[in-house]
Structures are given as C-alpha cells and as structure tokens.
Amino acid sequence: MRILTDIPDEDIEKLDALAARSKRSRAAAIRDAVKLYLVHTADNQDWIARGAGLWKHRTDIGDAVEYQRAMREDRRPYEDI
C-alpha cells in the first residue's frame, strides 16, 4: 500500500543518512520505523512483562536481596553509599 505523508526536511535528512549508512532505500527505512513503532506501542503496552527477567543472566550486578540485607545491617562499603 502506498501512502502520502509530510515529513519535516530535517527528519528527511536524518532518514536519508540512516538509510545510506545501512545501504537501504528511504522507503525501507520508513517501513522498518513504522514496524518498530507498532511493535513498541500498539500491542505491547505491558512494559513490566517485557522487562521481567531482562537482567537475570547478568553476573556483574550482584544479588539484590543480599544488597538489601547489607543496607539494613549497614555493612555496605562506603563507596556504595
């Protein structure tokens, strides 16, 4: 389907630069942008469900429960305060 829409010149310049960097057409970049917008807004409003478990495989942030216990006992290193 073809549509006609007005896009500000400054956005067109940015869009063209993005399309050129990825070696795609302006139309392909617009299609991807619309698809991304629809995925993030239309049917996917439950941001809590999307983010749940997102960091579960991270090992560099420590255990949140242990951190809370340390805060309660005030045994955190001073650089964390």
PDB file of N, CA and C in Angstrom:
ATOM      1  N   MET A   1       0.842  -1.170   0.000  1.00  0.00           N
ATOM      2  CA  MET A   1       0.000   0.000   0.000  1.00  0.00           C
ATOM      3  C   MET A   1       0.893   1.242   0.000  1.00  0.00           C
ATOM      4  N   ARG A   2       0.530   2.199  -0.744  1.00  0.00           N
ATOM      5  CA  ARG A   2       1.261   3.459  -0.783  1.00  0.00           C
ATOM      6  C   ARG A   2       0.498   4.496   0.011  1.00  0.00           C
ATOM      7  N   ILE A   3       1.261   5.347   0.707  1.00  0.00           N
ATOM      8  CA  ILE A   3       0.647   6.446   1.443  1.00  0.00           C
ATOM      9  C   ILE A   3       1.428   7.718   1.151  1.00  0.00           C
ATOM     10  N   LEU A   4       0.784   8.820   1.396  1.00  0.00           N
ATOM     11  CA  LEU A   4       1.410  10.128   1.230  1.00  0.00           C
ATOM     12  C   LEU A   4       1.426  10.802   2.595  1.00  0.00           C
ATOM     13  N   THR A   5       2.598  11.244   3.015  1.00  0.00           N
ATOM     14  CA  THR A   5       2.715  11.892   4.325  1.00  0.00           C
ATOM     15  C   THR A   5       3.741  13.007   4.260  1.00  0.00           C
ATOM     16  N   ASP A   6       3.557  14.005   5.100  1.00  0.00           N
ATOM     17  CA  ASP A   6       4.515  15.103   5.190  1.00  0.00           C
ATOM     18  C   ASP A   6       5.488  14.832   6.320  1.00  0.00           C
ATOM     19  N   ILE A   7       6.774  14.922   6.007  1.00  0.00           N
ATOM     20  CA  ILE A   7       7.836  14.730   6.993  1.00  0.00           C
ATOM     21  C   ILE A   7       8.733  15.953   6.920  1.00  0.00           C
ATOM     22  N   PRO A   8       9.067  16.546   8.063  1.00  0.00           N
ATOM     23  CA  PRO A   8       9.927  17.738   8.041  1.00  0.00           C
ATOM     24  C   PRO A   8      11.270  17.477   7.355  1.00  0.00           C
ATOM     25  N   ASP A   9      11.806  18.505   6.702  1.00  0.00           N
ATOM     26  CA  ASP A   9      13.054  18.376   5.952  1.00  0.00           C
ATOM     27  C   ASP A   9      14.197  17.858   6.824  1.00  0.00           C
ATOM     28  N   GLU A  10      14.293  18.344   8.067  1.00  0.00           N
ATOM     29  CA  GLU A  10      15.392  17.897   8.932  1.00  0.00           C
ATOM     30  C   GLU A  10      15.284  16.409   9.241  1.00  0.00           C
ATOM     31  N   ASP A  11      14.056  15.891   9.364  1.00  0.00           N
ATOM     32  CA  ASP A  11      13.880  14.455   9.591  1.00  0.00           C
ATOM     33  C   ASP A  11      14.211  13.658   8.330  1.00  0.00           C
ATOM     34  N   ILE A  12      13.880  14.202   7.187  1.00  0.00           N
ATOM     35  CA  ILE A  12      14.214  13.536   5.916  1.00  0.00           C
ATOM     36  C   ILE A  12      15.724  13.425   5.763  1.00  0.00           C
ATOM     37  N   GLU A  13      16.450  14.485   6.127  1.00  0.00           N
ATOM     38  CA  GLU A  13      17.914  14.442   6.038  1.00  0.00           C
ATOM     39  C   GLU A  13      18.478  13.353   6.935  1.00  0.00           C
ATOM     40  N   LYS A  14      17.979  13.261   8.157  1.00  0.00           N
ATOM     41  CA  LYS A  14      18.440  12.220   9.082  1.00  0.00           C
ATOM     42  C   LYS A  14      18.066  10.831   8.570  1.00  0.00           C
ATOM     43  N   LEU A  15      16.867  10.713   8.041  1.00  0.00           N
ATOM     44  CA  LEU A  15      16.404   9.444   7.494  1.00  0.00           C
ATOM     45  C   LEU A  15      17.262   9.002   6.313  1.00  0.00           C
ATOM     46  N   ASP A  16      17.578   9.941   5.426  1.00  0.00           N
ATOM     47  CA  ASP A  16      18.424   9.619   4.272  1.00  0.00           C
ATOM     48  C   ASP A  16      19.820   9.195   4.707  1.00  0.00           C
ATOM     49  N   ALA A  17      20.370   9.865   5.727  1.00  0.00           N
ATOM     50  CA  ALA A  17      21.693   9.495   6.229  1.00  0.00           C
ATOM     51  C   ALA A  17      21.672   8.094   6.831  1.00  0.00           C
ATOM     52  N   LEU A  18      20.628   7.804   7.580  1.00  0.00           N
ATOM     53  CA  LEU A  18      20.479   6.477   8.177  1.00  0.00           C
ATOM     54  C   LEU A  18      20.347   5.407   7.099  1.00  0.00           C
ATOM     55  N   ALA A  19      19.534   5.680   6.118  1.00  0.00           N
ATOM     56  CA  ALA A  19      19.335   4.725   5.020  1.00  0.00           C
ATOM     57  C   ALA A  19      20.639   4.502   4.257  1.00  0.00           C
ATOM     58  N   ALA A  20      21.396   5.568   4.033  1.00  0.00           N
ATOM     59  CA  ALA A  20      22.661   5.436   3.298  1.00  0.00           C
ATOM     60  C   ALA A  20      23.669   4.608   4.088  1.00  0.00           C
ATOM     61  N   ARG A  21      23.731   4.834   5.405  1.00  0.00           N
ATOM     62  CA  ARG A  21      24.666   4.055   6.239  1.00  0.00           C
ATOM     63  C   ARG A  21      24.345   2.568   6.206  1.00  0.00           C
ATOM     64  N   SER A  22      23.076   2.248   6.162  1.00  0.00           N
ATOM     65  CA  SER A  22      22.680   0.839   6.160  1.00  0.00           C
ATOM     66  C   SER A  22      22.467   0.296   4.741  1.00  0.00           C
ATOM     67  N   LYS A  23      22.788   1.134   3.737  1.00  0.00           N
ATOM     68  CA  LYS A  23      22.684   0.744   2.325  1.00  0.00           C
ATOM     69  C   LYS A  23      21.282   0.245   1.974  1.00  0.00           C
ATOM     70  N   ARG A  24      20.281   1.035   2.417  1.00  0.00           N
ATOM     71  CA  ARG A  24      18.892   0.723   2.118  1.00  0.00           C
ATOM     72  C   ARG A  24      18.232   1.959   1.543  1.00  0.00           C
ATOM     73  N   SER A  25      17.057   1.767   1.017  1.00  0.00           N
ATOM     74  CA  SER A  25      16.307   2.902   0.480  1.00  0.00           C
ATOM     75  C   SER A  25      15.604   3.642   1.608  1.00  0.00           C
ATOM     76  N   ARG A  26      15.194   4.860   1.318  1.00  0.00           N
ATOM     77  CA  ARG A  26      14.415   5.643   2.279  1.00  0.00           C
ATOM     78  C   ARG A  26      13.119   4.901   2.614  1.00  0.00           C
ATOM     79  N   ALA A  27      12.490   4.324   1.613  1.00  0.00           N
ATOM     80  CA  ALA A  27      11.229   3.603   1.824  1.00  0.00           C
ATOM     81  C   ALA A  27      11.421   2.416   2.772  1.00  0.00           C
ATOM     82  N   ALA A  28      12.525   1.703   2.614  1.00  0.00           N
ATOM     83  CA  ALA A  28      12.793   0.563   3.502  1.00  0.00           C
ATOM     84  C   ALA A  28      12.998   1.033   4.935  1.00  0.00           C
ATOM     85  N   ALA A  29      13.698   2.153   5.105  1.00  0.00           N
ATOM     86  CA  ALA A  29      13.914   2.694   6.444  1.00  0.00           C
ATOM     87  C   ALA A  29      12.587   3.121   7.072  1.00  0.00           C
ATOM     88  N   ILE A  30      11.704   3.714   6.282  1.00  0.00           N
ATOM     89  CA  ILE A  30      10.390   4.134   6.797  1.00  0.00           C
ATOM     90  C   ILE A  30       9.558   2.916   7.177  1.00  0.00           C
ATOM     91  N   ARG A  31       9.580   1.879   6.346  1.00  0.00           N
ATOM     92  CA  ARG A  31       8.835   0.654   6.672  1.00  0.00           C
ATOM     93  C   ARG A  31       9.319   0.061   7.996  1.00  0.00           C
ATOM     94  N   ASP A  32      10.647   0.016   8.176  1.00  0.00           N
ATOM     95  CA  ASP A  32      11.203  -0.514   9.427  1.00  0.00           C
ATOM     96  C   ASP A  32      10.807   0.344  10.619  1.00  0.00           C
ATOM     97  N   ALA A  33      10.807   1.660  10.436  1.00  0.00           N
ATOM     98  CA  ALA A  33      10.438   2.567  11.523  1.00  0.00           C
ATOM     99  C   ALA A  33       8.979   2.374  11.928  1.00  0.00           C
ATOM    100  N   VAL A  34       8.114   2.219  10.951  1.00  0.00           N
ATOM    101  CA  VAL A  34       6.691   2.013  11.235  1.00  0.00           C
ATOM    102  C   VAL A  34       6.499   0.688  11.959  1.00  0.00           C
ATOM    103  N   LYS A  35       7.171  -0.353  11.492  1.00  0.00           N
ATOM    104  CA  LYS A  35       7.058  -1.668  12.126  1.00  0.00           C
ATOM    105  C   LYS A  35       7.546  -1.615  13.571  1.00  0.00           C
ATOM    106  N   LEU A  36       8.681  -0.955  13.798  1.00  0.00           N
ATOM    107  CA  LEU A  36       9.216  -0.825  15.145  1.00  0.00           C
ATOM    108  C   LEU A  36       8.264  -0.040  16.041  1.00  0.00           C
ATOM    109  N   TYR A  37       7.704   1.031  15.533  1.00  0.00           N
ATOM    110  CA  TYR A  37       6.743   1.832  16.290  1.00  0.00           C
ATOM    111  C   TYR A  37       5.536   0.993  16.689  1.00  0.00           C
ATOM    112  N   LEU A  38       5.022   0.220  15.762  1.00  0.00           N
ATOM    113  CA  LEU A  38       3.845  -0.598  16.049  1.00  0.00           C
ATOM    114  C   LEU A  38       4.148  -1.679  17.074  1.00  0.00           C
ATOM    115  N   VAL A  39       5.314  -2.273  16.997  1.00  0.00           N
ATOM    116  CA  VAL A  39       5.692  -3.300  17.967  1.00  0.00           C
ATOM    117  C   VAL A  39       5.777  -2.721  19.368  1.00  0.00           C
ATOM    118  N   HIS A  40       6.306  -1.510  19.485  1.00  0.00           N
ATOM    119  CA  HIS A  40       6.526  -0.927  20.805  1.00  0.00           C
ATOM    120  C   HIS A  40       5.328  -0.175  21.367  1.00  0.00           C
ATOM    121  N   THR A  41       4.312   0.055  20.572  1.00  0.00           N
ATOM    122  CA  THR A  41       3.198   0.835  21.097  1.00  0.00           C
ATOM    123  C   THR A  41       1.856   0.130  21.021  1.00  0.00           C
ATOM    124  N   ALA A  42       1.525  -0.450  19.905  1.00  0.00           N
ATOM    125  CA  ALA A  42       0.167  -0.939  19.682  1.00  0.00           C
ATOM    126  C   ALA A  42      -0.218  -2.101  20.589  1.00  0.00           C
ATOM    127  N   ASP A  43       0.479  -3.207  20.495  1.00  0.00           N
ATOM    128  CA  ASP A  43       0.076  -4.411  21.212  1.00  0.00           C
ATOM    129  C   ASP A  43       0.988  -4.739  22.379  1.00  0.00           C
ATOM    130  N   ASN A  44       1.931  -3.897  22.658  1.00  0.00           N
ATOM    131  CA  ASN A  44       2.947  -4.258  23.627  1.00  0.00           C
ATOM    132  C   ASN A  44       3.031  -3.227  24.744  1.00  0.00           C
ATOM    133  N   GLN A  45       1.922  -2.916  25.361  1.00  0.00           N
ATOM    134  CA  GLN A  45       1.888  -1.900  26.402  1.00  0.00           C
ATOM    135  C   GLN A  45       2.333  -2.407  27.770  1.00  0.00           C
ATOM    136  N   ASP A  46       2.419  -3.700  27.958  1.00  0.00           N
ATOM    137  CA  ASP A  46       2.770  -4.242  29.259  1.00  0.00           C
ATOM    138  C   ASP A  46       4.282  -4.230  29.452  1.00  0.00           C
ATOM    139  N   TRP A  47       4.823  -3.070  29.821  1.00  0.00           N
ATOM    140  CA  TRP A  47       6.270  -2.911  29.949  1.00  0.00           C
ATOM    141  C   TRP A  47       6.842  -3.725  31.092  1.00  0.00           C
ATOM    142  N   ILE A  48       6.065  -4.026  32.084  1.00  0.00           N
ATOM    143  CA  ILE A  48       6.572  -4.844  33.185  1.00  0.00           C
ATOM    144  C   ILE A  48       6.842  -6.266  32.690  1.00  0.00           C
ATOM    145  N   ALA A  49       5.911  -6.830  31.951  1.00  0.00           N
ATOM    146  CA  ALA A  49       6.102  -8.183  31.414  1.00  0.00           C
ATOM    147  C   ALA A  49       7.278  -8.227  30.438  1.00  0.00           C
ATOM    148  N   ARG A  50       7.439  -7.171  29.636  1.00  0.00           N
ATOM    149  CA  ARG A  50       8.554  -7.134  28.688  1.00  0.00           C
ATOM    150  C   ARG A  50       9.894  -7.085  29.412  1.00  0.00           C
ATOM    151  N   GLY A  51       9.944  -6.389  30.551  1.00  0.00           N
ATOM    152  CA  GLY A  51      11.208  -6.218  31.250  1.00  0.00           C
ATOM    153  C   GLY A  51      11.508  -7.273  32.296  1.00  0.00           C
ATOM    154  N   ALA A  52      10.514  -8.064  32.671  1.00  0.00           N
ATOM    155  CA  ALA A  52      10.714  -9.062  33.713  1.00  0.00           C
ATOM    156  C   ALA A  52      11.782 -10.065  33.299  1.00  0.00           C
ATOM    157  N   GLY A  53      12.776 -10.226  34.146  1.00  0.00           N
ATOM    158  CA  GLY A  53      13.840 -11.186  33.882  1.00  0.00           C
ATOM    159  C   GLY A  53      14.886 -10.718  32.892  1.00  0.00           C
ATOM    160  N   LEU A  54      14.820  -9.467  32.501  1.00  0.00           N
ATOM    161  CA  LEU A  54      15.736  -8.962  31.479  1.00  0.00           C
ATOM    162  C   LEU A  54      17.190  -9.083  31.911  1.00  0.00           C
ATOM    163  N   TRP A  55      17.467  -8.895  33.200  1.00  0.00           N
ATOM    164  CA  TRP A  55      18.846  -8.937  33.688  1.00  0.00           C
ATOM    165  C   TRP A  55      19.165 -10.221  34.438  1.00  0.00           C
ATOM    166  N   LYS A  56      18.361 -11.244  34.314  1.00  0.00           N
ATOM    167  CA  LYS A  56      18.557 -12.436  35.143  1.00  0.00           C
ATOM    168  C   LYS A  56      19.876 -13.160  34.866  1.00  0.00           C
ATOM    169  N   HIS A  57      20.449 -12.963  33.696  1.00  0.00           N
ATOM    170  CA  HIS A  57      21.706 -13.649  33.374  1.00  0.00           C
ATOM    171  C   HIS A  57      22.930 -12.792  33.663  1.00  0.00           C
ATOM    172  N   ARG A  58      22.737 -11.572  34.158  1.00  0.00           N
ATOM    173  CA  ARG A  58      23.868 -10.686  34.457  1.00  0.00           C
ATOM    174  C   ARG A  58      24.544 -11.132  35.745  1.00  0.00           C
ATOM    175  N   THR A  59      25.852 -11.220  35.703  1.00  0.00           N
ATOM    176  CA  THR A  59      26.612 -11.624  36.887  1.00  0.00           C
ATOM    177  C   THR A  59      27.392 -10.461  37.487  1.00  0.00           C
ATOM    178  N   ASP A  60      27.378  -9.317  36.840  1.00  0.00           N
ATOM    179  CA  ASP A  60      28.191  -8.185  37.291  1.00  0.00           C
ATOM    180  C   ASP A  60      27.456  -7.250  38.244  1.00  0.00           C
ATOM    181  N   ILE A  61      26.188  -7.507  38.534  1.00  0.00           N
ATOM    182  CA  ILE A  61      25.446  -6.567  39.372  1.00  0.00           C
ATOM    183  C   ILE A  61      25.151  -7.100  40.772  1.00  0.00           C
ATOM    184  N   GLY A  62      25.529  -8.315  41.056  1.00  0.00           N
ATOM    185  CA  GLY A  62      25.345  -8.849  42.398  1.00  0.00           C
ATOM    186  C   GLY A  62      23.901  -9.243  42.687  1.00  0.00           C
ATOM    187  N   ASP A  63      23.712  -9.734  43.886  1.00  0.00           N
ATOM    188  CA  ASP A  63      22.402 -10.209  44.309  1.00  0.00           C
ATOM    189  C   ASP A  63      21.642  -9.083  45.000  1.00  0.00           C
ATOM    190  N   ALA A  64      20.470  -8.756  44.521  1.00  0.00           N
ATOM    191  CA  ALA A  64      19.693  -7.637  45.062  1.00  0.00           C
ATOM    192  C   ALA A  64      19.266  -7.892  46.508  1.00  0.00           C
ATOM    193  N   VAL A  65      18.907  -9.108  46.830  1.00  0.00           N
ATOM    194  CA  VAL A  65      18.468  -9.421  48.195  1.00  0.00           C
ATOM    195  C   VAL A  65      19.634  -9.260  49.166  1.00  0.00           C
ATOM    196  N   GLU A  66      20.797  -9.739  48.782  1.00  0.00           N
ATOM    197  CA  GLU A  66      21.977  -9.593  49.636  1.00  0.00           C
ATOM    198  C   GLU A  66      22.329  -8.125  49.824  1.00  0.00           C
ATOM    199  N   TYR A  67      22.187  -7.337  48.785  1.00  0.00           N
ATOM    200  CA  TYR A  67      22.451  -5.898  48.881  1.00  0.00           C
ATOM    201  C   TYR A  67      21.483  -5.240  49.865  1.00  0.00           C
ATOM    202  N   GLN A  68      20.214  -5.622  49.781  1.00  0.00           N
ATOM    203  CA  GLN A  68      19.228  -5.068  50.710  1.00  0.00           C
ATOM    204  C   GLN A  68      19.556  -5.453  52.157  1.00  0.00           C
ATOM    205  N   ARG A  69      19.936  -6.692  52.355  1.00  0.00           N
ATOM    206  CA  ARG A  69      20.299  -7.119  53.715  1.00  0.00           C
ATOM    207  C   ARG A  69      21.498  -6.331  54.232  1.00  0.00           C
ATOM    208  N   ALA A  70      22.479  -6.121  53.360  1.00  0.00           N
ATOM    209  CA  ALA A  70      23.660  -5.354  53.749  1.00  0.00           C
ATOM    210  C   ALA A  70      23.289  -3.920  54.086  1.00  0.00           C
ATOM    211  N   MET A  71      22.361  -3.344  53.336  1.00  0.00           N
ATOM    212  CA  MET A  71      21.921  -1.983  53.632  1.00  0.00           C
ATOM    213  C   MET A  71      21.267  -1.914  54.998  1.00  0.00           C
ATOM    214  N   ARG A  72      20.454  -2.906  55.293  1.00  0.00           N
ATOM    215  CA  ARG A  72      19.758  -2.922  56.586  1.00  0.00           C
ATOM    216  C   ARG A  72      20.733  -3.080  57.743  1.00  0.00           C
ATOM    217  N   GLU A  73      21.780  -3.841  57.513  1.00  0.00           N
ATOM    218  CA  GLU A  73      22.784  -4.057  58.549  1.00  0.00           C
ATOM    219  C   GLU A  73      23.876  -2.996  58.504  1.00  0.00           C
ATOM    220  N   ASP A  74      23.796  -2.096  57.533  1.00  0.00           N
ATOM    221  CA  ASP A  74      24.765  -1.027  57.327  1.00  0.00           C
ATOM    222  C   ASP A  74      26.181  -1.560  57.205  1.00  0.00           C
ATOM    223  N   ARG A  75      26.346  -2.569  56.395  1.00  0.00           N
ATOM    224  CA  ARG A  75      27.681  -3.100  56.165  1.00  0.00           C
ATOM    225  C   ARG A  75      28.099  -2.952  54.703  1.00  0.00           C
ATOM    226  N   ARG A  76      27.479  -1.998  54.026  1.00  0.00           N
ATOM    227  CA  ARG A  76      27.897  -1.709  52.650  1.00  0.00           C
ATOM    228  C   ARG A  76      29.233  -0.989  52.665  1.00  0.00           C
ATOM    229  N   PRO A  77      30.036  -1.187  51.648  1.00  0.00           N
ATOM    230  CA  PRO A  77      31.250  -0.375  51.524  1.00  0.00           C
ATOM    231  C   PRO A  77      30.848   1.088  51.326  1.00  0.00           C
ATOM    232  N   TYR A  78      31.639   2.002  51.842  1.00  0.00           N
ATOM    233  CA  TYR A  78      31.300   3.418  51.782  1.00  0.00           C
ATOM    234  C   TYR A  78      31.180   3.946  50.356  1.00  0.00           C
ATOM    235  N   GLU A  79      31.878   3.362  49.401  1.00  0.00           N
ATOM    236  CA  GLU A  79      31.764   3.852  48.028  1.00  0.00           C
ATOM    237  C   GLU A  79      30.395   3.544  47.415  1.00  0.00           C
ATOM    238  N   ASP A  80      29.627   2.631  47.994  1.00  0.00           N
ATOM    239  CA  ASP A  80      28.275   2.341  47.522  1.00  0.00           C
ATOM    240  C   ASP A  80      27.243   3.328  48.087  1.00  0.00           C
ATOM    241  N   ILE A  81      27.596   4.061  49.120  1.00  0.00           N
ATOM    242  CA  ILE A  81      26.633   4.947  49.783  1.00  0.00           C
ATOM    243  C   ILE A  81      26.487   6.236  49.007  1.00  0.00           C
TER     244      ILE A  81
END
